[in-house]
XYZ file of C-alpha atoms in Angstrom:
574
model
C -47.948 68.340 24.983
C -46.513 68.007 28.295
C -43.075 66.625 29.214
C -42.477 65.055 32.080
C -38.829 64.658 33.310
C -38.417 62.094 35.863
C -36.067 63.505 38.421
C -32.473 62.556 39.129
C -32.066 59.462 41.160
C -30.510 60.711 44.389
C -26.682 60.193 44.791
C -26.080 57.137 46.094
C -22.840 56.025 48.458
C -19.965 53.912 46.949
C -20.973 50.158 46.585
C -19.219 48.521 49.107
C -16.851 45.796 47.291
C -17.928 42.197 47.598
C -15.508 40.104 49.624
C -14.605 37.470 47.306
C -13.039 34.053 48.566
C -9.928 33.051 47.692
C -9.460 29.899 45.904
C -8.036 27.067 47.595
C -6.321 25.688 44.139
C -5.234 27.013 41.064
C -7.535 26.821 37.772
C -6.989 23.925 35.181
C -6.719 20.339 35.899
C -4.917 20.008 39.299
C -1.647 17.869 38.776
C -0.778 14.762 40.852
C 2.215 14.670 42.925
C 2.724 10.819 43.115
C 1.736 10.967 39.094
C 4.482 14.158 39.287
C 7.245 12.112 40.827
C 6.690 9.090 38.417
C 7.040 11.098 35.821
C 10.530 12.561 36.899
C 11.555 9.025 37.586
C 11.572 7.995 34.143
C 12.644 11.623 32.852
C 15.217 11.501 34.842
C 18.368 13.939 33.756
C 16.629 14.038 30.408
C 15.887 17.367 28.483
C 12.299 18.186 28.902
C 12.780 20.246 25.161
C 9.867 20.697 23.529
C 10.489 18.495 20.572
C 11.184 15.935 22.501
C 7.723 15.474 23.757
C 6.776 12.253 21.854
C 9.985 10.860 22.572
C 8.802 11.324 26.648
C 5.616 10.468 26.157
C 6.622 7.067 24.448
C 8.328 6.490 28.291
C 5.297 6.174 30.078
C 3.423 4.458 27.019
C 6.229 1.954 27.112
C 6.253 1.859 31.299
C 2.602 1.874 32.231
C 0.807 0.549 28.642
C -1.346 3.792 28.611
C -1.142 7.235 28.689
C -3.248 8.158 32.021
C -5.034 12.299 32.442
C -2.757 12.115 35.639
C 0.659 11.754 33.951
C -0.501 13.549 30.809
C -0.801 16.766 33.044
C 2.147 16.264 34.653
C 4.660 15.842 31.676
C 2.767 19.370 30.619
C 4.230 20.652 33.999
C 7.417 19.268 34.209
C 7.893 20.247 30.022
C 6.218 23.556 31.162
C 3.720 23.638 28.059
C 0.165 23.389 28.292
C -1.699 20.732 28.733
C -3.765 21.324 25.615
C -0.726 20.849 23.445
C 0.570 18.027 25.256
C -2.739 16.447 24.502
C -3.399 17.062 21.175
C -0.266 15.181 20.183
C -0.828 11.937 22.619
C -4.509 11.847 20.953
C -2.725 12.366 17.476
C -0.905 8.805 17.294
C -2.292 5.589 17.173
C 0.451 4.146 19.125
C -0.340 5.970 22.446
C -3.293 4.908 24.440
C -4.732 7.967 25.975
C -7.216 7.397 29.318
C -9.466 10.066 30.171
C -9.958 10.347 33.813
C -12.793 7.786 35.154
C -11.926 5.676 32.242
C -10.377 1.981 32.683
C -7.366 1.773 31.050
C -6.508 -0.923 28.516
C -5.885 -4.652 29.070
C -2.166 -5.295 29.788
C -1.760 -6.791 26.606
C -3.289 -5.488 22.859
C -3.015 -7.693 19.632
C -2.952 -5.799 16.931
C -4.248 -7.156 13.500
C -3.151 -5.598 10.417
C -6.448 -5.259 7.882
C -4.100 -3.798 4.924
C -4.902 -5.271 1.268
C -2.434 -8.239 1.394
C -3.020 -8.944 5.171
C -6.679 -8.868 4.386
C -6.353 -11.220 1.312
C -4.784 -13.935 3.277
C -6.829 -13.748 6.179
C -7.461 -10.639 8.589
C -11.145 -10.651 8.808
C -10.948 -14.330 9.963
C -8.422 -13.520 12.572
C -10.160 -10.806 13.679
C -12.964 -12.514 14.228
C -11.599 -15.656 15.630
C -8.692 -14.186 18.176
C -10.940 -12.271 21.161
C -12.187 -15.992 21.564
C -9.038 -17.585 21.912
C -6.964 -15.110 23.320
C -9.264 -13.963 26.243
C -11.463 -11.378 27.779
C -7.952 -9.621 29.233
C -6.618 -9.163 26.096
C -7.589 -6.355 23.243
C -7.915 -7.105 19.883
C -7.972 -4.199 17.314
C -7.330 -2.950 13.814
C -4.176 -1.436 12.690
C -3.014 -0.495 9.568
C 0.134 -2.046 7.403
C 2.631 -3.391 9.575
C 5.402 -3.808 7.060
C 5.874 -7.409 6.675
C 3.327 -7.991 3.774
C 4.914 -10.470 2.551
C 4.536 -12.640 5.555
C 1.215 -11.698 5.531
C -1.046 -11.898 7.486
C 0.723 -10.467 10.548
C -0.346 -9.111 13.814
C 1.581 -7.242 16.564
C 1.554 -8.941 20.282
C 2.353 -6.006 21.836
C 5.434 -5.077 19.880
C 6.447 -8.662 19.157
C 5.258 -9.127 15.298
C 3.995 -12.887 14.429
C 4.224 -13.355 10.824
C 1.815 -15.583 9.272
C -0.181 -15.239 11.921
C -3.112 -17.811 12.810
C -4.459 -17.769 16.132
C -2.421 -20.225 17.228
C 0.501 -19.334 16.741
C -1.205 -15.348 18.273
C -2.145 -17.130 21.277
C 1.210 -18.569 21.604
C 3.022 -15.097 21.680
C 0.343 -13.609 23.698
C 1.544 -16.493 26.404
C 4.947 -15.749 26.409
C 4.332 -11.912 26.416
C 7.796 -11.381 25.783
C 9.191 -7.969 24.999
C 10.627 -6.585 22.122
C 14.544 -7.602 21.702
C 17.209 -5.937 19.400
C 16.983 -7.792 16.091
C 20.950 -9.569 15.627
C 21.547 -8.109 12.224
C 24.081 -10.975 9.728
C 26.240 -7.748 9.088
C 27.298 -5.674 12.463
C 30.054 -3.207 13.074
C 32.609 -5.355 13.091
C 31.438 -7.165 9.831
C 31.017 -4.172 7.734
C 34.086 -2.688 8.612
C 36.496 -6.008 8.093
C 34.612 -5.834 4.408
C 35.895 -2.565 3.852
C 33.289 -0.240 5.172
C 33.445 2.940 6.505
C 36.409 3.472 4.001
C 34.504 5.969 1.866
C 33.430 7.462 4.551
C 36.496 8.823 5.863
C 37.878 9.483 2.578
C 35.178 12.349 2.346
C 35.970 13.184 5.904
C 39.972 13.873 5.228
C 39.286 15.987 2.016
C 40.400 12.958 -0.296
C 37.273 13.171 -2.176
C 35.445 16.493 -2.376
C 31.518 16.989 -2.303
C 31.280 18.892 -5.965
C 32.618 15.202 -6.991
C 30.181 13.185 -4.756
C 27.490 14.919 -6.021
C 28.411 14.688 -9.371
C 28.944 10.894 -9.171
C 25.469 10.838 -7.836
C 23.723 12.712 -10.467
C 25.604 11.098 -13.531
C 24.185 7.980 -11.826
C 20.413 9.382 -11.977
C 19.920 8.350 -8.400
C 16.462 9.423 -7.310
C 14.400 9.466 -4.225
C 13.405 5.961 -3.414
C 10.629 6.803 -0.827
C 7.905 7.716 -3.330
C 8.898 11.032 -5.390
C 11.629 10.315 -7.215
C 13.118 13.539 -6.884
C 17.050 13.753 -8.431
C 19.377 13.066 -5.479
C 22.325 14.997 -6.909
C 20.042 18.348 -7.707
C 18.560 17.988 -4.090
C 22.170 18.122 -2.586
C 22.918 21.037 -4.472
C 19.709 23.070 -3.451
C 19.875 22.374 0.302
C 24.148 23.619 -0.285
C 23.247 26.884 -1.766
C 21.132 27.532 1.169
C 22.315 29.757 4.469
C 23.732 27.573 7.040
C 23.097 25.841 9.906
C 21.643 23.126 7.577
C 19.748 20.031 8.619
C 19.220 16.372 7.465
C 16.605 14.556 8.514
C 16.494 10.663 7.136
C 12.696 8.805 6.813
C 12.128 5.470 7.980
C 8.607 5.665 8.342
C 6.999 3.513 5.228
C 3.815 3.415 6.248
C 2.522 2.625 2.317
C 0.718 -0.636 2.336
C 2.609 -3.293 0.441
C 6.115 -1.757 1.263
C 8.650 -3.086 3.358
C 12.098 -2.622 1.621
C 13.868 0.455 3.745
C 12.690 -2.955 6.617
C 14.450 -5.497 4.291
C 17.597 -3.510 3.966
C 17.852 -2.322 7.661
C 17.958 -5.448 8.727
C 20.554 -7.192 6.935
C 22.845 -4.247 6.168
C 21.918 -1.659 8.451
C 25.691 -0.017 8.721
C 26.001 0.451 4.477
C 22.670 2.694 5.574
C 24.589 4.510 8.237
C 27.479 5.122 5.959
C 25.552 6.791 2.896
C 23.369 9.001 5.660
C 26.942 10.179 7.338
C 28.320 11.168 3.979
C 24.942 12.673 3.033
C 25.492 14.585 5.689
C 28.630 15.723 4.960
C 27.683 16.655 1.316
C 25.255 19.372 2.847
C 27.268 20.152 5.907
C 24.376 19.553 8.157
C 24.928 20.385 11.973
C 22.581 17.534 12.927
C 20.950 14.543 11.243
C 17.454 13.347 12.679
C 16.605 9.829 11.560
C 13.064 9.269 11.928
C 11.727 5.181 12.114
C 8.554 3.511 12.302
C 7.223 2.979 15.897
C 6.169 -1.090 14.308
C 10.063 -1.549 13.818
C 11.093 -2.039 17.678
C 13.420 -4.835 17.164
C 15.167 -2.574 14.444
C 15.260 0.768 16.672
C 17.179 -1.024 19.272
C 19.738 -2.561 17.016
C 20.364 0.694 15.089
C 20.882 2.593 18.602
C 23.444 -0.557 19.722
C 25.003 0.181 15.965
C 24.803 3.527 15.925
C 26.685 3.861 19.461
C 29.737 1.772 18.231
C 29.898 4.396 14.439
C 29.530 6.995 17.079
C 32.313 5.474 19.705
C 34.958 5.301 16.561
C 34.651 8.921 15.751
C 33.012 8.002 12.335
C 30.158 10.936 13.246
C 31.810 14.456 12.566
C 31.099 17.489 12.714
C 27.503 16.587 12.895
C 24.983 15.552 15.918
C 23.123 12.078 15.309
C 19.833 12.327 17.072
C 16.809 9.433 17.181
C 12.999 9.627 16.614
C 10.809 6.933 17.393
C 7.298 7.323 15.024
C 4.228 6.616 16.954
C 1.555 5.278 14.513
C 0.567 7.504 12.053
C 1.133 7.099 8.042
C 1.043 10.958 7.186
C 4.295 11.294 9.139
C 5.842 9.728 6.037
C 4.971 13.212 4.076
C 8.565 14.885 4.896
C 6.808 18.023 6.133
C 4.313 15.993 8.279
C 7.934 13.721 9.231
C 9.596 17.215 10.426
C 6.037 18.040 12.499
C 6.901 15.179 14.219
C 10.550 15.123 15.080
C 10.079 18.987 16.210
C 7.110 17.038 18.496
C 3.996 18.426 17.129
C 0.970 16.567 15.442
C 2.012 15.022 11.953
C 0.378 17.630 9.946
C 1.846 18.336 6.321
C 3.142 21.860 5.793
C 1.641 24.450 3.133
C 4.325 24.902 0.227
C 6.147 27.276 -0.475
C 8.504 27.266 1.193
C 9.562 24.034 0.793
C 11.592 22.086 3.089
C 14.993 22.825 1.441
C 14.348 25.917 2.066
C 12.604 25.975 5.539
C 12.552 22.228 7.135
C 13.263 21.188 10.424
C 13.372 23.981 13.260
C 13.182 26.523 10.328
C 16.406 25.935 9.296
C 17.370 24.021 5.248
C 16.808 21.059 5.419
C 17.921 17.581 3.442
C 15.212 14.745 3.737
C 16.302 11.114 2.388
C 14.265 7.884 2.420
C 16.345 4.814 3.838
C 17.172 2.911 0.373
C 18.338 6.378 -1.134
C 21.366 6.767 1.133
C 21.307 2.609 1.359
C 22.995 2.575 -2.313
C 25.318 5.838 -1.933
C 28.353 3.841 -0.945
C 28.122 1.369 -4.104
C 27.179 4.326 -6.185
C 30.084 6.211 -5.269
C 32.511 3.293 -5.234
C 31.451 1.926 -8.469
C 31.350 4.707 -10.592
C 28.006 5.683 -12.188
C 28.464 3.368 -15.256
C 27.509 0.521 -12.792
C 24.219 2.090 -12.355
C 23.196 3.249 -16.272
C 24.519 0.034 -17.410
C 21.746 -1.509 -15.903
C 18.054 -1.075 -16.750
C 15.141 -2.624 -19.272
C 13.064 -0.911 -21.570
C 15.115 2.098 -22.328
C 15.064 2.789 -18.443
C 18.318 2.759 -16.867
C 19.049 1.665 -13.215
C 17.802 -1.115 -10.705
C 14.546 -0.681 -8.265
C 13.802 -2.317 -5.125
C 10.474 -3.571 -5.554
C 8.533 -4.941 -2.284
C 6.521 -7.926 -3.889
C 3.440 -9.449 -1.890
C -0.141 -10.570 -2.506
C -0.520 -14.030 -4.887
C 2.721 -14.621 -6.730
C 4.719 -17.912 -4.938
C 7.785 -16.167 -4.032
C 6.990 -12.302 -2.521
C 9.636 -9.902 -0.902
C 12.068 -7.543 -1.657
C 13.559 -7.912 -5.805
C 16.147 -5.820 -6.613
C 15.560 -5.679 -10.407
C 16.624 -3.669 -13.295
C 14.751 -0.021 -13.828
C 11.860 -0.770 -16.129
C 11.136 -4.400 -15.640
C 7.237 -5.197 -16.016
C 5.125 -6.429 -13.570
C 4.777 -9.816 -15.638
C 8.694 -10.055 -16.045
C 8.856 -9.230 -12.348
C 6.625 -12.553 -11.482
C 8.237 -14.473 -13.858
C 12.013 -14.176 -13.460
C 12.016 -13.226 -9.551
C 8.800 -14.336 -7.421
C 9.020 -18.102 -9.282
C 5.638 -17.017 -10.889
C 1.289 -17.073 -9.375
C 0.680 -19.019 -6.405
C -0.407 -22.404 -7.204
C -4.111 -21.994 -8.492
C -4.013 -18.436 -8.854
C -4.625 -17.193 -12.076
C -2.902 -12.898 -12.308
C -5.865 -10.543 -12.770
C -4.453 -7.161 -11.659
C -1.681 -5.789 -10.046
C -1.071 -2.574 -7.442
C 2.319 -0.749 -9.262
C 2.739 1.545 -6.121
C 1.423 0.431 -2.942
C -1.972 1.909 -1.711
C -2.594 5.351 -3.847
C -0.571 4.115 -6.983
C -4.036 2.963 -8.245
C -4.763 -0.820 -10.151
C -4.130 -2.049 -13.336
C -5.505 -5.521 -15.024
C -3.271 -8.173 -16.438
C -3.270 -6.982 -19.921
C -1.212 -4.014 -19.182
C 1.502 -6.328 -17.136
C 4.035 -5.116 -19.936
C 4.238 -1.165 -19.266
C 7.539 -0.585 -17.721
C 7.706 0.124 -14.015
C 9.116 3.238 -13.396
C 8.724 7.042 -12.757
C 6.901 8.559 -15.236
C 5.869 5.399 -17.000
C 2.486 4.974 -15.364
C 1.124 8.493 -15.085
C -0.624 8.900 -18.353
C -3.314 5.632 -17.139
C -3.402 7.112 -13.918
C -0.840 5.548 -11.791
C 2.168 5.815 -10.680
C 5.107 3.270 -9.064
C 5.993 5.008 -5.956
C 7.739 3.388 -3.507
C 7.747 0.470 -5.471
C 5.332 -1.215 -4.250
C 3.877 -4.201 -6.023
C 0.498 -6.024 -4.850
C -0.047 -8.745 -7.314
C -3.854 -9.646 -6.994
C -5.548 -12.977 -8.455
C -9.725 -13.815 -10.040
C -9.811 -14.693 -6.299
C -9.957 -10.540 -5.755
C -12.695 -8.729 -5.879
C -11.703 -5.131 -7.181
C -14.109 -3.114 -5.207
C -13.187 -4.558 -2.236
C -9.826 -3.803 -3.214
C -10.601 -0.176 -3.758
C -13.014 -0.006 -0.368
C -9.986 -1.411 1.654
C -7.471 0.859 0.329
C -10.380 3.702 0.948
C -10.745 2.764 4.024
C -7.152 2.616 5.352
C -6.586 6.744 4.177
C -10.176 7.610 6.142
C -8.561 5.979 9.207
C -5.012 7.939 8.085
C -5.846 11.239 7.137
C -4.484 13.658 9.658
C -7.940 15.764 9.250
C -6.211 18.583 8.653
C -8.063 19.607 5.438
C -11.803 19.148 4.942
C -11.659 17.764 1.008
C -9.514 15.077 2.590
C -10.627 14.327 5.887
C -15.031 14.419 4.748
C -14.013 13.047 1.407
C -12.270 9.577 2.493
C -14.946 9.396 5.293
C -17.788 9.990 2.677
C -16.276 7.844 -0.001
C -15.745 4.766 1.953
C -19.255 5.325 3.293
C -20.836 4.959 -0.164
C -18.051 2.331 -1.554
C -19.515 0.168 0.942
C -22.997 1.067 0.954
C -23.286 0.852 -2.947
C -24.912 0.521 -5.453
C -21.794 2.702 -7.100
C -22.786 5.749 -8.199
C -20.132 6.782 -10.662
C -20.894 10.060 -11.154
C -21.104 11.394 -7.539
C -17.611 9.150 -6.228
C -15.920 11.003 -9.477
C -17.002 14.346 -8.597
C -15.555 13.567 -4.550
C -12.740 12.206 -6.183
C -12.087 15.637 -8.134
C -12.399 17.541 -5.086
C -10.111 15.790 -2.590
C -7.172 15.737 -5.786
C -7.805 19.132 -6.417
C -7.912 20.605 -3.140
C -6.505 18.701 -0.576
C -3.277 19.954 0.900
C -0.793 17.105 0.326
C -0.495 13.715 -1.411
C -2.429 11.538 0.563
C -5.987 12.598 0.080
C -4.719 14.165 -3.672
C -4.311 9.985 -4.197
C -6.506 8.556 -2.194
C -9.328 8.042 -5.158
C -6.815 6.643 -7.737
C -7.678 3.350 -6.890
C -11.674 3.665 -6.982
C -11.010 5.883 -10.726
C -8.953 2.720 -11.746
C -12.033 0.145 -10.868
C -14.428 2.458 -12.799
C -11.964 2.788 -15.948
C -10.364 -0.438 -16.145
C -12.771 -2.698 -13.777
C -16.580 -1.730 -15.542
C -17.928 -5.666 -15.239
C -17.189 -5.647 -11.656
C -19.229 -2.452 -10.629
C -22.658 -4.968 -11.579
C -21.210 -7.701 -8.817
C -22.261 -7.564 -5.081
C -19.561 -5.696 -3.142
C -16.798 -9.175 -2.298
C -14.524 -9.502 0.502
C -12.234 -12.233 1.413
């Protein structure tokens, strides 16, 4: 067999290098210079810190009503990040209006309807079907989720102007006057709390008087828990963040974002300063360096009285050895997760942490950190100066205590209650909301807001409280309290709550973020098929990273378990 070898190609010269043009501008998006300098206007001397990138990007929200590519890729420059980052965050919150480039940015003016389960029950759909008529073609109408004011329901947001009982009359009426949002004038200011004795506690703990092992200890013999959802032991969470390494942190949450509350709202308003007292001396308990307090963007008028407040506590030397610092929220309900809170305030996307470590140990900017809810530190200064016997001597049921419970839905009298630990939810429409609405007849009640599930009437006499509810698959939360009537149809009920954590969940895990989404689709589509919601529901409790899509099916399990003659109706709505 013969081989033939082709022969060697012959040498050839070095390639002569191809003459490349340079390019006339940089890669990436190209960055405006009149967008550039309006950007630095409203910056100004500020820090251009990386955490406080939601805090600038609220500026131009606030300045121009949308958040252009143009500016967007300047604020990347001038914070020198990248523009990716600076984008994921504006498309991350529902507050900020983000306008790719060739798009047509939003009307002037955007009414936002809340579609929450008491808004909806007195009204919603109606007015969002009825307002783009009467409001006109320049003005947007959309969804949004609970404003906080359910029991004013239903309420919608004229730009940040809330109008409570809202028809669209009385809509069209603010949308006329398109007046901006103004510091709410709070019955108890400065002044007030101080002439009442206040601030007196305060600087007792700051000139040694009283020392923190007794604080604490007043607090714990008190059983003061965490009155934003958990219920975890005040006291004992003082003494973890203490035995960690300093610098410590504290950062306070404002953001209840749980359909059907509104109390940390009820109590800013009225007493905001007995607030700012218990967070200073919470502060001083842990020794934090700084204290971030973290509020609901849908509170304006109560952001801008806090900072006028908050300037006058600062201006009489009441914050020591400690830095107060601000955060406005910008739509989004995960941020009330205290991990997802501390994404935030650092100026990331809301996304809840993986635990360990927890956020004692590693919170805000890595360091130990305290996180409060509003009504925790609201009741320090009473605690304190009371004693703990004027806590435990108060209580129903063999519970011990008092509860803020934020009442709406069909009872004649909703709002904030402040009754004893372990009322029931028939007791609680009885003796404090003046009992049903006229012609309502109590089918059901919500004991914790949105993911603390649905019981009927005939088990209105378990006590509600932490640990009371867990065993039928509920729990009290926050304390909130929907009280729903044979007007309700309970798969509505459990479709609307569905559908409020599809639109919430950060997306961050797949059982949560495809399981809402897929539930809600086949809520509404029906027939119910029992089996295949139970086995969704399984998945997103037992695998989604934190409690919002771990809860997000209690309310569907509690129509199939306690609700079986209403899975044969027609889907209802209101």
């Amino acid at each position: 067999m013969t081989v033939i070898i082709p022969p060697k190609p012959p040498a050839s010269s070095p390639a002569t290098p191809v003459r490349r043009k340079p390019r006339r501008t940089p890669k990436g998006r190209q960055v405006d210079p009149q967008a550039l300098e309006e950007v630095r206007a409203l910056l100004v001397d500020r820090s251009r810190r990386r955490d406080l990138l939601i805090e600038n990007l609220h500026l131009i929200q606030d300045k121009y009503g949308h958040l252009s590519a143009a500016h967007l890729a300047a604020l990347a420059q001038e914070m020198k990040m990248a523009l990716t980052e600076v984008y994921e965050v504006a498309t991350f919150y529902s507050h900020f209006d983000v306008v790719k480039e060739g798009e047509t940015p939003p009307p002037a003016i955007t009414v936002r309807v809340c579609d929450s389960l008491s808004c909806a029950m007195y009204g919603s759909e109606k007015l969002l079907a009825e307002l783009p008529k009467t409001v006109g073609k320049d003005v947007r109408v959309i969804r949004a989720p609970c404003m906080g004011a359910c029991d004013r329901a239903p309420v919608c947001a004229v730009g940040h102007n809330q109008v409570f009982k809202a028809n669209k009359d009385n809509v069209a009426a603010a949308v006329k006057k398109r007046e901006h949002a103004h510091a709410y004038k709070t019955p108890k200011d400065f002044d007030a709390y101080v002439k009442e004795g206040g601030y007196k506690l305060l600087k007792e703990c700051l000139s040694g008087k009283r020392t923190r092992e007794d604080v604490i200890a007043i607090v714990s013999d008190a059983g003061l828990r965490g009155l934003g959802g958990a219920g975890f032991p005040t006291g004992r969470k003082w003494s973890l963040v203490r035995a960690e390494p300093a610098p410590r942190m504290m950062a306070v949450n404002g953001d209840e974002g749980e359909p059907g509350t509104f109390k940390d709202r009820y109590y800013l308003e009225r007493d905001p300063h007995r607030f700012i007292e218990g967070m200073l001396i919470g502060a001083w308990v842990v020794e934090a360096a700084e204290v971030y307090f973290y509020l609901r963007d849908e509170y304006p008028e109560i952001r801008l009285m806090f900072e006028q407040e908050m300037e006058k506590v600062e201006a009489a030397g009441l914050v020591q050895n400690t830095k107060f610092h601000f955060r406005r929220g910008a739509g989004a309900y995960i941020c009330g997760e205290e991990s997802a809170m501390i994404e935030s305030i650092e100026g990331k996307r809301g996304l809840p942490r993986h635990r360990p470590p927890y956020v004692a140990q590693v919170g805000l900017f890595g360091r130990p950190t305290l996180e409060q809810n509003v009504e925790t530190l609201y009741w320090i200064r009473d605690i304190i100066e009371k004693g703990a016997s004027w806590v435990t001597s108060q209580g129903r049921h063999e519970r011990k205590g008092f509860r803020s419970f934020s009442v709406s839905g069909r009872v004649k009298n909703p709002g904030v209650k402040l009754a004893p630990a372990g009322i029931t939810v028939k007791e609680l429409i009885d003796e404090y909301c003046g009992g049903m609405a006229d012609g309502e007849t109590f089918k059901a009640y919500l004991p914790g807001g949105a993911s603390g599930g649905i019981l009927p009437a005939s088990m209105g006499d378990i006590p509600l409280d932490f640990g009371t509810l867990e065993k039928y698959g509920c729990f009290v939360g926050s304390h909130a309290v929907v009280i729903l009537s044979e007007k309700d149809d309970m798969k509505a009920v459990a479709l609307n709550l569905m559908k409020f954590f599809e639109d919430e969940s950060c997306g961050q895990c797949t059982p949560c973020r495809a399981g809402t989404e897929k539930a809600a689709k086949l809520m509404a589509e029906g027939p119910w098929n029992e089996a295949l919601l139970t086995e969704l529901s399984s998945a997103m409790r037992d695998a989604s990273i934190c409690g919002l899509g771990q809860a997000a099916s209690n309310p569907l399990m509690c129509v199939f378990k306690y609700f079986p003659d209403e899975l044969k109706k027609p889907l209802g709505s209101w």
